[in-house]
Tab-separated table of C-alpha atoms in Angstrom:
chain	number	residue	atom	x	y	z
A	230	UNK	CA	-18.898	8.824	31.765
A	231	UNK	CA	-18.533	11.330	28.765
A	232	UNK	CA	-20.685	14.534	29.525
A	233	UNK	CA	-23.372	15.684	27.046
A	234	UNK	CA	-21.179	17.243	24.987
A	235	UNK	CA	-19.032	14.903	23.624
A	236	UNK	CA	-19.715	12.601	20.826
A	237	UNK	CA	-19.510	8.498	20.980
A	238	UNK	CA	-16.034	8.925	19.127
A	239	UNK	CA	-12.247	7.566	19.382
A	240	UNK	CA	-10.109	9.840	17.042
A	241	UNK	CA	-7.103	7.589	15.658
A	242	UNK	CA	-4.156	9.974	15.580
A	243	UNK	CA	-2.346	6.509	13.468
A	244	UNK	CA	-1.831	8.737	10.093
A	245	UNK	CA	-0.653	12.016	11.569
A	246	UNK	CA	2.406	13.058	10.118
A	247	UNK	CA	4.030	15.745	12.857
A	248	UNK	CA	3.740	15.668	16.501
A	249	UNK	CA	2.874	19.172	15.768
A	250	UNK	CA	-0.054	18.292	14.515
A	251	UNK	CA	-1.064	15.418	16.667
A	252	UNK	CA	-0.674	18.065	19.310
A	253	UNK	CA	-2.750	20.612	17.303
A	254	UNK	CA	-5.598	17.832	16.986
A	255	UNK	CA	-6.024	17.034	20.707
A	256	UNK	CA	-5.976	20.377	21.867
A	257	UNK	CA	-8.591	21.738	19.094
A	258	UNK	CA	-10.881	18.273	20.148
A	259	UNK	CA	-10.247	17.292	23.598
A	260	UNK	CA	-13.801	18.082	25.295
A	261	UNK	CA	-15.449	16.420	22.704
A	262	UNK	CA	-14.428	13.312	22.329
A	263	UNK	CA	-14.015	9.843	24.324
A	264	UNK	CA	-10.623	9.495	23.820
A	265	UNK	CA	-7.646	8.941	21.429
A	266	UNK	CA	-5.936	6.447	19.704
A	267	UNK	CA	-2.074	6.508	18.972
A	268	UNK	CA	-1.134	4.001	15.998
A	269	UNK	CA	2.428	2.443	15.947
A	270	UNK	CA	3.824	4.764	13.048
A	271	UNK	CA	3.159	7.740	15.370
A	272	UNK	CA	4.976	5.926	18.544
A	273	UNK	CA	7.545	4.428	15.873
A	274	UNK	CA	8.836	7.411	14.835
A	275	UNK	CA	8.155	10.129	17.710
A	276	UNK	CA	8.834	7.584	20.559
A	277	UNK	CA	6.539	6.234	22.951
A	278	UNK	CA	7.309	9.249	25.183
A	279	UNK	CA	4.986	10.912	22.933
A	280	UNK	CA	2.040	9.545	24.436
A	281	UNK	CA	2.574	11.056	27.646
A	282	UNK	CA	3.331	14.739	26.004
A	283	UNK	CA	-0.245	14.627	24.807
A	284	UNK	CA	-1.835	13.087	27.069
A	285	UNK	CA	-0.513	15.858	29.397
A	286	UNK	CA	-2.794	18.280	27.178
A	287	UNK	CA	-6.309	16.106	27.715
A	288	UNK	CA	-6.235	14.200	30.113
A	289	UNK	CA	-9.916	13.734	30.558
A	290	UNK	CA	-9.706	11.423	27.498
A	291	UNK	CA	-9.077	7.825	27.389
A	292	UNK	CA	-5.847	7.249	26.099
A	293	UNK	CA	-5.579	4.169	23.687
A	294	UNK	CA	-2.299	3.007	22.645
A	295	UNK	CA	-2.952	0.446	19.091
A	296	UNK	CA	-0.109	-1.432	18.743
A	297	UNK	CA	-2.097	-3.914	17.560
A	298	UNK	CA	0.279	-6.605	19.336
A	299	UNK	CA	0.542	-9.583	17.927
A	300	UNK	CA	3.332	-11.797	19.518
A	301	UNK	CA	4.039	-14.126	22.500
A	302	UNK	CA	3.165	-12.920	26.066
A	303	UNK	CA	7.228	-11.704	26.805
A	304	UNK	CA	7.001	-9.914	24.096
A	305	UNK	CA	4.013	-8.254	24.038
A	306	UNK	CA	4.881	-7.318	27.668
A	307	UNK	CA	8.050	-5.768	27.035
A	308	UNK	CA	6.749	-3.553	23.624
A	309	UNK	CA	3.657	-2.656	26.258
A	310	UNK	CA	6.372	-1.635	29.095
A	311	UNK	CA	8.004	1.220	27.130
A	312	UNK	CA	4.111	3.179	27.105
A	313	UNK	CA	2.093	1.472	29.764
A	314	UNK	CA	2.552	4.739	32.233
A	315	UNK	CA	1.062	7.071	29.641
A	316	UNK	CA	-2.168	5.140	28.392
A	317	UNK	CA	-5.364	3.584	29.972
A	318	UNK	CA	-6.007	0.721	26.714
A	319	UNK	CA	-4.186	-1.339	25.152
A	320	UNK	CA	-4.751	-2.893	21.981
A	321	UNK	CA	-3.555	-6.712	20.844
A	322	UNK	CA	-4.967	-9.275	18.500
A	323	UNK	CA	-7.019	-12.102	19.923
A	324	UNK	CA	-5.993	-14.286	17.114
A	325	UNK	CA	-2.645	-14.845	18.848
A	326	UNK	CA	-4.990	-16.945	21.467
A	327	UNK	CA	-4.537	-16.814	25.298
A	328	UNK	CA	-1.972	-19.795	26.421
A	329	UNK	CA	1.435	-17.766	26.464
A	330	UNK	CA	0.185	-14.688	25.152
A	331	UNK	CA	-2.611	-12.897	25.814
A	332	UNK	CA	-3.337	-14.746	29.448
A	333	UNK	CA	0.115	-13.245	30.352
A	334	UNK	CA	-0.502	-10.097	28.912
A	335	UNK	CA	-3.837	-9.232	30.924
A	336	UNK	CA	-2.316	-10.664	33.692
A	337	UNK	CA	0.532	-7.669	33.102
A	338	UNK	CA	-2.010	-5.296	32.353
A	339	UNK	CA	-4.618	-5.820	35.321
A	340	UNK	CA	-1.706	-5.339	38.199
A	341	UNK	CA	-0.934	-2.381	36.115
A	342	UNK	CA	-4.692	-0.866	36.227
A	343	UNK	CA	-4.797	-0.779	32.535
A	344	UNK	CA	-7.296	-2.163	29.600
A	345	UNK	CA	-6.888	-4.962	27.459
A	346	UNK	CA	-9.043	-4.256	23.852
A	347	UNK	CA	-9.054	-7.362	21.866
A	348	UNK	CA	-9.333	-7.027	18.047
A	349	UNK	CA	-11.938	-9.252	17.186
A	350	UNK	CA	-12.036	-8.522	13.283
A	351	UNK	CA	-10.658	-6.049	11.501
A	352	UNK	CA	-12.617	-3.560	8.764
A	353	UNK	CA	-10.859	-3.929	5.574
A	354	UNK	CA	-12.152	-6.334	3.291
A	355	UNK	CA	-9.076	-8.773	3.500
A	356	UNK	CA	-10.639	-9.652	7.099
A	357	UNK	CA	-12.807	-11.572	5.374
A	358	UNK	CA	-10.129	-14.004	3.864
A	359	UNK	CA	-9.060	-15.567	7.152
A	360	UNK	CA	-9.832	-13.416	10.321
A	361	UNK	CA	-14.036	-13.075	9.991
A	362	UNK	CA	-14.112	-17.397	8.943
A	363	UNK	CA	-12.007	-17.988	12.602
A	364	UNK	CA	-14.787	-16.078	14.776
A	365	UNK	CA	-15.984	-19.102	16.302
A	366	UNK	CA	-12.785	-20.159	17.496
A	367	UNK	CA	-12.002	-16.304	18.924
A	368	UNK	CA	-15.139	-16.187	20.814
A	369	UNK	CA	-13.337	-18.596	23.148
A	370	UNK	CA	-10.305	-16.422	23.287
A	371	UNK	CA	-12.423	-13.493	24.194
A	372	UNK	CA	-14.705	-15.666	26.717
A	373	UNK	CA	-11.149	-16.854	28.040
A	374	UNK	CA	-9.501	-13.740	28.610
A	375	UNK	CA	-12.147	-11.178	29.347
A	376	UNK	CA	-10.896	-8.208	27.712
A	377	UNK	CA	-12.224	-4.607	29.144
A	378	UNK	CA	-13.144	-4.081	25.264
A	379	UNK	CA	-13.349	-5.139	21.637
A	380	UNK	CA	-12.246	-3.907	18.201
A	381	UNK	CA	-14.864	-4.763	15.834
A	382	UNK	CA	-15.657	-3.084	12.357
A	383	UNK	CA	-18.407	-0.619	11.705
A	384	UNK	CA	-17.635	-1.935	7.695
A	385	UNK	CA	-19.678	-5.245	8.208
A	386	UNK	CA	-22.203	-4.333	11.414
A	387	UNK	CA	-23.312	-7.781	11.334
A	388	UNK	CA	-20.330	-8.619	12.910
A	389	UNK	CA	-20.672	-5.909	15.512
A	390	UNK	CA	-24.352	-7.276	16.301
A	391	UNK	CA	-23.409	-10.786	16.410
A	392	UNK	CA	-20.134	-9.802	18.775
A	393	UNK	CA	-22.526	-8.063	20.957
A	394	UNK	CA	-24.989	-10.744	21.358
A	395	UNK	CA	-22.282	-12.824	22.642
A	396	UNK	CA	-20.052	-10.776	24.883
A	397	UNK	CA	-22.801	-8.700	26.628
A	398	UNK	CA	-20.658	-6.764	29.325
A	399	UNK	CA	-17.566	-5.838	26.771
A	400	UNK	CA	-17.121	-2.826	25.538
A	401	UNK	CA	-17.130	-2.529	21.858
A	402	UNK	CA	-14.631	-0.132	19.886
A	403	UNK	CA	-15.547	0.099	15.792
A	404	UNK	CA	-12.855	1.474	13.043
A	405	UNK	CA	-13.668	1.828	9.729
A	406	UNK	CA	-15.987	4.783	10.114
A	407	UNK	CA	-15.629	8.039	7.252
A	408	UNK	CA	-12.129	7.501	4.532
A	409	UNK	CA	-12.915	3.087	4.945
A	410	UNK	CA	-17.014	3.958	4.391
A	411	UNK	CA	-18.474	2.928	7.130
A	412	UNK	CA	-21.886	5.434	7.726
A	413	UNK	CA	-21.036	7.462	11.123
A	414	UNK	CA	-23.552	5.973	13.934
A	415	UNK	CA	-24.243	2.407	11.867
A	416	UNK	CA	-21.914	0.038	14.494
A	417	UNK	CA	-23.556	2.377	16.821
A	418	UNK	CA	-26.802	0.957	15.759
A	419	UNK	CA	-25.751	-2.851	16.017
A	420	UNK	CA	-24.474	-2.705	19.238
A	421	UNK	CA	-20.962	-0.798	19.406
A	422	UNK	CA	-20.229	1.998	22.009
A	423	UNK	CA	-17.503	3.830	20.474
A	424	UNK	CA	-16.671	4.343	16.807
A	425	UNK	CA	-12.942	4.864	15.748
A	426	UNK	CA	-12.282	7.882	13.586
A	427	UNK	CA	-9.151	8.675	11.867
A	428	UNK	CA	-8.198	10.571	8.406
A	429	UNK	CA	-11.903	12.043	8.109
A	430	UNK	CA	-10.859	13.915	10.981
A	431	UNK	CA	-7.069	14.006	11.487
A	432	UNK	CA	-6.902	14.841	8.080
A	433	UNK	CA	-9.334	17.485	7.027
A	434	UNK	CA	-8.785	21.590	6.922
A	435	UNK	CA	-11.345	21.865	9.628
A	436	UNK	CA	-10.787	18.826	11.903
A	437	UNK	CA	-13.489	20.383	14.767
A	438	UNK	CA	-15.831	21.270	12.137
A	439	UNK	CA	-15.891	17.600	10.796
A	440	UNK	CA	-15.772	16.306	13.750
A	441	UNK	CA	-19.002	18.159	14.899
A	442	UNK	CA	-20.917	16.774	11.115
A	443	UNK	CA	-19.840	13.070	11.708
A	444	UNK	CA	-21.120	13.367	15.436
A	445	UNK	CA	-24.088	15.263	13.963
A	446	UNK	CA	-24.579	12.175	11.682
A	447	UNK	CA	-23.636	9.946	14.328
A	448	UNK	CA	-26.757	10.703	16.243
A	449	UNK	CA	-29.407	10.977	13.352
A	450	UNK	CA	-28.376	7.533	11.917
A	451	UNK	CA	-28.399	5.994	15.500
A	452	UNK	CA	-31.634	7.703	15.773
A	453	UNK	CA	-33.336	6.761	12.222
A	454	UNK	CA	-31.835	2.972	12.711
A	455	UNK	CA	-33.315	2.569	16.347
A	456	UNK	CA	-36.811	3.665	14.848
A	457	UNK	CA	-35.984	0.899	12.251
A	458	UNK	CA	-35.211	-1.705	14.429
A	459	UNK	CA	-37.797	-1.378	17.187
B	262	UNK	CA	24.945	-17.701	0.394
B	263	UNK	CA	26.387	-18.029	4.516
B	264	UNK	CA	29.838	-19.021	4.413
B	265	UNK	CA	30.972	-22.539	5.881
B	266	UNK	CA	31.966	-21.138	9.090
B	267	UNK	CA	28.338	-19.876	9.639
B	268	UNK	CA	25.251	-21.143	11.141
B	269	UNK	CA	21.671	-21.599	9.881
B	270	UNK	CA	20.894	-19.245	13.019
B	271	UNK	CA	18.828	-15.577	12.952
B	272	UNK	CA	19.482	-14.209	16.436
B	273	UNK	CA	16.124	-12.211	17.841
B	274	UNK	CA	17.665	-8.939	19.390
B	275	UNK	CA	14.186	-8.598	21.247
B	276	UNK	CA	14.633	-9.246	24.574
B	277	UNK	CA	17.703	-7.209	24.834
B	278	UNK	CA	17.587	-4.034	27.082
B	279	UNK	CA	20.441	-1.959	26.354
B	280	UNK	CA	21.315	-0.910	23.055
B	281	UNK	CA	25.277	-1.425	24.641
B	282	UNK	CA	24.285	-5.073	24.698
B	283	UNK	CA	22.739	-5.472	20.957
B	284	UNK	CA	26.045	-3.947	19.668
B	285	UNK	CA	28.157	-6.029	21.708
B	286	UNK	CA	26.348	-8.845	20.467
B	287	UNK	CA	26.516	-7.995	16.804
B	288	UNK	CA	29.730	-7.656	17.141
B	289	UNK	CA	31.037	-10.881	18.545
B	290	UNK	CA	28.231	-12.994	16.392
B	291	UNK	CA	28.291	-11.029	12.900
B	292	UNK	CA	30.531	-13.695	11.043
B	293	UNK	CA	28.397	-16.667	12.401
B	294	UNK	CA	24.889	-16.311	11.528
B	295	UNK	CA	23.174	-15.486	8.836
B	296	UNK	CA	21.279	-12.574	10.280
B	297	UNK	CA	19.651	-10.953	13.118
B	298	UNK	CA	15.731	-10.147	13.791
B	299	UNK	CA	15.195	-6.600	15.945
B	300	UNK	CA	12.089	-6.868	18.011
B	301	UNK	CA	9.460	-4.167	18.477
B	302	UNK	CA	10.343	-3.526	22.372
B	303	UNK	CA	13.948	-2.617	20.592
B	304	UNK	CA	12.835	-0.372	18.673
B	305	UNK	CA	10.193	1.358	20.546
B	306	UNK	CA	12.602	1.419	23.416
B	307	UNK	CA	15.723	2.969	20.753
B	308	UNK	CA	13.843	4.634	17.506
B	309	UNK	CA	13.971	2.602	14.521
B	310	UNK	CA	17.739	4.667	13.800
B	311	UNK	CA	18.640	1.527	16.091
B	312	UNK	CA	18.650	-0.521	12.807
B	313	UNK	CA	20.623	1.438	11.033
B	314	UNK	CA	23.554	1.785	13.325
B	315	UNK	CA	23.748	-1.910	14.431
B	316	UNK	CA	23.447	-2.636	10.682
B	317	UNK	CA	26.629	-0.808	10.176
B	318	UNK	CA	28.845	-3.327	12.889
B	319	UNK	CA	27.624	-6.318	10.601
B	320	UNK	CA	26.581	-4.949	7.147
B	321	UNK	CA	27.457	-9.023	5.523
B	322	UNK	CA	23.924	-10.237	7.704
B	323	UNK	CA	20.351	-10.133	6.812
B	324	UNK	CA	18.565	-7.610	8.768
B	325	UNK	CA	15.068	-8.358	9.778
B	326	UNK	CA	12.422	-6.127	11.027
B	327	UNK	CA	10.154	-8.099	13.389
B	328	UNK	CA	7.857	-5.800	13.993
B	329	UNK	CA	4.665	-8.564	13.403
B	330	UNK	CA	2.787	-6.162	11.460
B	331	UNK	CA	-1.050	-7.181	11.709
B	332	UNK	CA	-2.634	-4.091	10.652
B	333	UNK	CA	-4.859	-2.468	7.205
B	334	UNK	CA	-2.174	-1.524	4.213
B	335	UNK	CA	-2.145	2.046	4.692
B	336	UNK	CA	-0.963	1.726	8.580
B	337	UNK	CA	1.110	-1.232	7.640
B	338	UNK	CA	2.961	0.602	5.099
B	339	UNK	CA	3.615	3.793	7.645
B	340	UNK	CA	4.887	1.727	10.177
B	341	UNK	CA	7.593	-0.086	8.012
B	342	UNK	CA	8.353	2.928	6.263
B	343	UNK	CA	10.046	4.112	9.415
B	344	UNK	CA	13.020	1.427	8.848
B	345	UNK	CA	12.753	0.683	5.457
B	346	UNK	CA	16.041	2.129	4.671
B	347	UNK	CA	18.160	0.042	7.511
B	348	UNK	CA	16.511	-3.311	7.111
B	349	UNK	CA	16.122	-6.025	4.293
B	350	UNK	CA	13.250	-8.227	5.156
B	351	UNK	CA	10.268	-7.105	7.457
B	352	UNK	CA	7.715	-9.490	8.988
B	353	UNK	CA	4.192	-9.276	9.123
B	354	UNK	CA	1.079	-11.422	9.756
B	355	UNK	CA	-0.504	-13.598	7.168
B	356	UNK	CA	-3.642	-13.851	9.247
B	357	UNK	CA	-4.643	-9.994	8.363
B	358	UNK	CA	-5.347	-11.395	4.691
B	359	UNK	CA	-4.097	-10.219	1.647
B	360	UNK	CA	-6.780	-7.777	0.683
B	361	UNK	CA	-6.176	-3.885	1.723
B	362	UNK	CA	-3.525	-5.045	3.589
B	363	UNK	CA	-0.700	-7.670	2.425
B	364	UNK	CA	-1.255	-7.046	-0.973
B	365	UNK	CA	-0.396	-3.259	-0.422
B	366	UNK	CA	2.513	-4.110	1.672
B	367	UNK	CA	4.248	-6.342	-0.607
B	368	UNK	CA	3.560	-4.028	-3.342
B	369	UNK	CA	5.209	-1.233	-1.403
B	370	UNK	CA	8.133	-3.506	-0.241
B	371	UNK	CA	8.979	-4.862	-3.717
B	372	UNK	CA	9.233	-1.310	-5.362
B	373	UNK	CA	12.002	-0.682	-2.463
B	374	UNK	CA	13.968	-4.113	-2.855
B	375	UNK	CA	12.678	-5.504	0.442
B	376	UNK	CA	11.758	-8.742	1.366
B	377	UNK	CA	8.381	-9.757	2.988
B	378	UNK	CA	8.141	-12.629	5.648
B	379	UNK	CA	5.079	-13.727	6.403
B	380	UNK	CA	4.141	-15.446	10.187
B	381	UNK	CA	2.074	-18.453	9.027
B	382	UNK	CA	1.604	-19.569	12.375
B	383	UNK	CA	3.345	-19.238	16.035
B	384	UNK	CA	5.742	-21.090	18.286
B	385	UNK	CA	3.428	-20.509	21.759
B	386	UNK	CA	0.975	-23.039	22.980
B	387	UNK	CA	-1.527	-20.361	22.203
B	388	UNK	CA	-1.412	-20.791	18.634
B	389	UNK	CA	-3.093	-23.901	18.787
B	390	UNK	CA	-6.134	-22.261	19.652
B	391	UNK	CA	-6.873	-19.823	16.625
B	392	UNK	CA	-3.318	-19.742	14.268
B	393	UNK	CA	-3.188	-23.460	13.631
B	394	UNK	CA	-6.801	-24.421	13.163
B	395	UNK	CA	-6.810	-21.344	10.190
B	396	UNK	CA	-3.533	-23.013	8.718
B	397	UNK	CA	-5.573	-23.779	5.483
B	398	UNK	CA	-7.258	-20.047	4.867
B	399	UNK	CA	-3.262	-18.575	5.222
B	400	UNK	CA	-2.560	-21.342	2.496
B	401	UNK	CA	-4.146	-19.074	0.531
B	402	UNK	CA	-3.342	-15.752	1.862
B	403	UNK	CA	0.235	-16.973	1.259
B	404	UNK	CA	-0.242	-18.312	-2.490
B	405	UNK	CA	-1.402	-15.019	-3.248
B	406	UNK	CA	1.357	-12.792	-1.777
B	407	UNK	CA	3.933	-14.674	-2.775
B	408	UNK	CA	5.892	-13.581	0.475
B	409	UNK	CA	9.866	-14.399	0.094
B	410	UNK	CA	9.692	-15.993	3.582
B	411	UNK	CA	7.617	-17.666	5.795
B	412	UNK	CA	7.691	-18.246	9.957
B	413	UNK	CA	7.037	-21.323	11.208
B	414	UNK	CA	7.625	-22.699	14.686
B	415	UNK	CA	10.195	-24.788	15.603
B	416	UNK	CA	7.870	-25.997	18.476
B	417	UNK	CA	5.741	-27.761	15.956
B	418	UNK	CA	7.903	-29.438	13.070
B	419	UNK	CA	4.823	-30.938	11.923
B	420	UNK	CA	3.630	-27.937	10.972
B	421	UNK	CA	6.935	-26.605	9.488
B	422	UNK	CA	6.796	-29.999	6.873
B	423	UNK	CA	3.390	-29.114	6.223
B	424	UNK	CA	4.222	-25.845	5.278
B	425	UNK	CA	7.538	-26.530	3.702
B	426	UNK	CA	5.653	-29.137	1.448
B	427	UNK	CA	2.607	-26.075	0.327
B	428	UNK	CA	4.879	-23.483	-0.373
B	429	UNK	CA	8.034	-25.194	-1.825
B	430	UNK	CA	10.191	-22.185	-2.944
B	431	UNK	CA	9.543	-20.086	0.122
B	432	UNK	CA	12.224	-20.058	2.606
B	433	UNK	CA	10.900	-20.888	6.110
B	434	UNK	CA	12.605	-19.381	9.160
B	435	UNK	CA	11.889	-20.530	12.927
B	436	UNK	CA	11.389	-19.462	15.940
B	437	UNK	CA	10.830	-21.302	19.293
B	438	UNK	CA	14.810	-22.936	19.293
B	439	UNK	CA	15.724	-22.718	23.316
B	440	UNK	CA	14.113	-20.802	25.483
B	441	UNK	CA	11.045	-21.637	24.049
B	442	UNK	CA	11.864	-25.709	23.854
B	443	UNK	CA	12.591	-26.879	20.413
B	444	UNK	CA	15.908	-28.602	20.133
B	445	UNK	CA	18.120	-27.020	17.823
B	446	UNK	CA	18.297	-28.465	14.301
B	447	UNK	CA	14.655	-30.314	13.905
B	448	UNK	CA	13.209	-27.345	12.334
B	449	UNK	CA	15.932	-27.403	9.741
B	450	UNK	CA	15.876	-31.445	9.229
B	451	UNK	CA	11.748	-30.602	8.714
B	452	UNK	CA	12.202	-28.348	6.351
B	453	UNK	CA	13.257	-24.730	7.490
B	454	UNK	CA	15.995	-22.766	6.066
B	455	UNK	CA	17.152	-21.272	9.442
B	456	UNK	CA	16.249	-21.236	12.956
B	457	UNK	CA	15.562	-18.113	14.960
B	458	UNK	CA	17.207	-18.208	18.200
B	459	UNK	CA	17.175	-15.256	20.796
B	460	UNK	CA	17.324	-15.411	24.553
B	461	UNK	CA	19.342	-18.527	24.826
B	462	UNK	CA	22.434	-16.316	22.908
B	463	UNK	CA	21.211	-12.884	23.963
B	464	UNK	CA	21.054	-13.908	27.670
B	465	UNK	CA	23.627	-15.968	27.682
B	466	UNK	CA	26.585	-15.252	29.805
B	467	UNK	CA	29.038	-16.045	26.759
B	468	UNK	CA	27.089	-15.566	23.815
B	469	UNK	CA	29.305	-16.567	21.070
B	470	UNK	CA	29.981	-19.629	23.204
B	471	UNK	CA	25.939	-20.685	23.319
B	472	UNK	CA	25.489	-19.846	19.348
B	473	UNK	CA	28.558	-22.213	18.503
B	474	UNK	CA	27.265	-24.612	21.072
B	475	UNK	CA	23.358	-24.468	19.943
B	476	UNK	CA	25.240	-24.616	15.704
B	477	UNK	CA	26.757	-27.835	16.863
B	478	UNK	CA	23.540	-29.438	18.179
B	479	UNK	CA	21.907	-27.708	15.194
B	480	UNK	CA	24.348	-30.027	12.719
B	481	UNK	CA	24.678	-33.265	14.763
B	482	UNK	CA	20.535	-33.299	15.123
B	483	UNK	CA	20.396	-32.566	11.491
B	484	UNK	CA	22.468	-34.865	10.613
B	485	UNK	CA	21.250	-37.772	12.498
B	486	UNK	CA	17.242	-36.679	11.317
B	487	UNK	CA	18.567	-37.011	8.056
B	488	UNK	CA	19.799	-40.251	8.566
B	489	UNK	CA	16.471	-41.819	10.322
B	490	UNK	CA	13.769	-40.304	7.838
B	491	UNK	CA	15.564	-41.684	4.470
């Protein structure tokens, strides 16, 4: 359970350039945040070992690791093998479907003690060419395997609502919030639980001080859209 | 163009453990195949530098990062840019859509020489469930992008005619030969260019003994396809 101090936020460390700086980030906003995400460019090029270096500096966070896998269940099993020790989540795409993939791979994961986040959408707007039309068909994927949590985007929060509606006891991640537009505190509103924040933060001169005005805004939009709603 | 001594046959380096073993392998397959496919696990496990240096044994193959990219352009476009230099072709999902995501990454890959293959669907039993019912929105996802290449499973030669017949001038590479349970060569005869075969060479006790085994089947099933469909 986050204390009162932190905000309703995973920081995605996907387009930080230096370790350096990834390091630099997590110490400056470790108490007040949920938890991290590392992207694949970061593990790609530092090494999965990476994980566990910064980790090692917060570990009160929950550690994501977004590979956003995508294969058969071997596969995804052995890419997961080279970080599993050093993360709590782990992200994959529920459009690969559960028979040989992701069946095996929360089988892996649960005698492991670690998450399974399915991406249910994604936020940019080519989501809508193929990914948003097949939701019918990855409701059944997601009923099937049971995922700890789901990736969902605070761009369309219709989406978030309707994903909520149906998968009641999941626990909903949303991207897309600050450099993709999505309003801070929005997916909040329809249903989400965390919302994924990367350049906005990772990025900026003052990454505590924005940090502190998105969480700011996180609250007074969940706020104004509850009073909307109810 | 292969030479006549070599096979319609892109080995997948991704269930190999030691780098020791990927080099031997390049090394006693390099004048047989016409390329070889490195795996995420790989390179997670080695740094994407991997590339470069097994390149180097077989310089005459294609070089394929499989790295099933699924994610928004921007992301997309740091992750390949990691092993840009060491590969030629790099494979990503068409399912992602081409908006703020494919688009961007063949953009980026074209003004760097590099090829872009494109998953249309999977070889698993899994991909009956979401990949395969969607085959008609990647249609389109794939007319757009214009990939060079396209993966299609062996598993499901249906699907590899349907696909060969949509997107004529695309070459069509796939997986799902061995291990997996396609026989070798009924890809090709429905329309693939080459097959992808990995742990029934990469395992395989004598490795250059299983490839020239699975390139005879490969032949003698082509030819006698041939024979019974005209």
């Amino acid at each position: 359970v986050p204390g009162s101090s932190t905000y309703r936020i995973v920081v995605a460390l996907d387009a930080v350039e230096t370790v350096r700086t990834a390091y630099r980030l997590v110490d400056v906003l470790c108490e007040k945040v949920y938890g991290f995400k590392l992207g694949l460019p970061l593990l790609l090029r530092h090494g999965p070992k990476v994980a566990g270096r910064l980790r090692s500096l917060c570990p009160s966070a929950a550690w994501i690791a977004d590979l956003k896998l995508a294969d058969i269940g071997a596969v995804m099993k052995a890419t997961v093998e080279t970080i599993i020790d050093d993360v709590d989540a782990v992200i994959a795409h529920s459009f690969v479907g559960a028979r040989g993939a992701l069946d095996e791979l929360k089988e892996y994961l649960d005698a492991r003690g670690r998450k399974l986040i399915l991406v249910a959408t994604m936020s940019h707007s080519g989501a809508e060419e193929v990914y948003d039309k097949a939701l019918d068909l990855i409701d059944f994927v997601i009923e099937r395997v049971q995922p700890w949590g789901l990736v969902a985007p605070a761009t369309r929060p219709s989406l978030v609502e309707r994903l909520r509606r149906k998968h009641p006891n999941t626990v909903i991640l949303s991207p897309g919030v600050g450099a993709q537009g999505a309003k801070p505190g929005t997916a909040l509103c329809h249903g989400a639980d965390y919302e994924i924040v990367g350049r906005a933060i990772t990025s900026s001169e003052n990454p505590l001080g924005s940090l502190e005005e998105i969480g700011a805004t996180q609250m007074e939009v969940l706020r104004q859209c509850r009073r909307e709603r109810h």
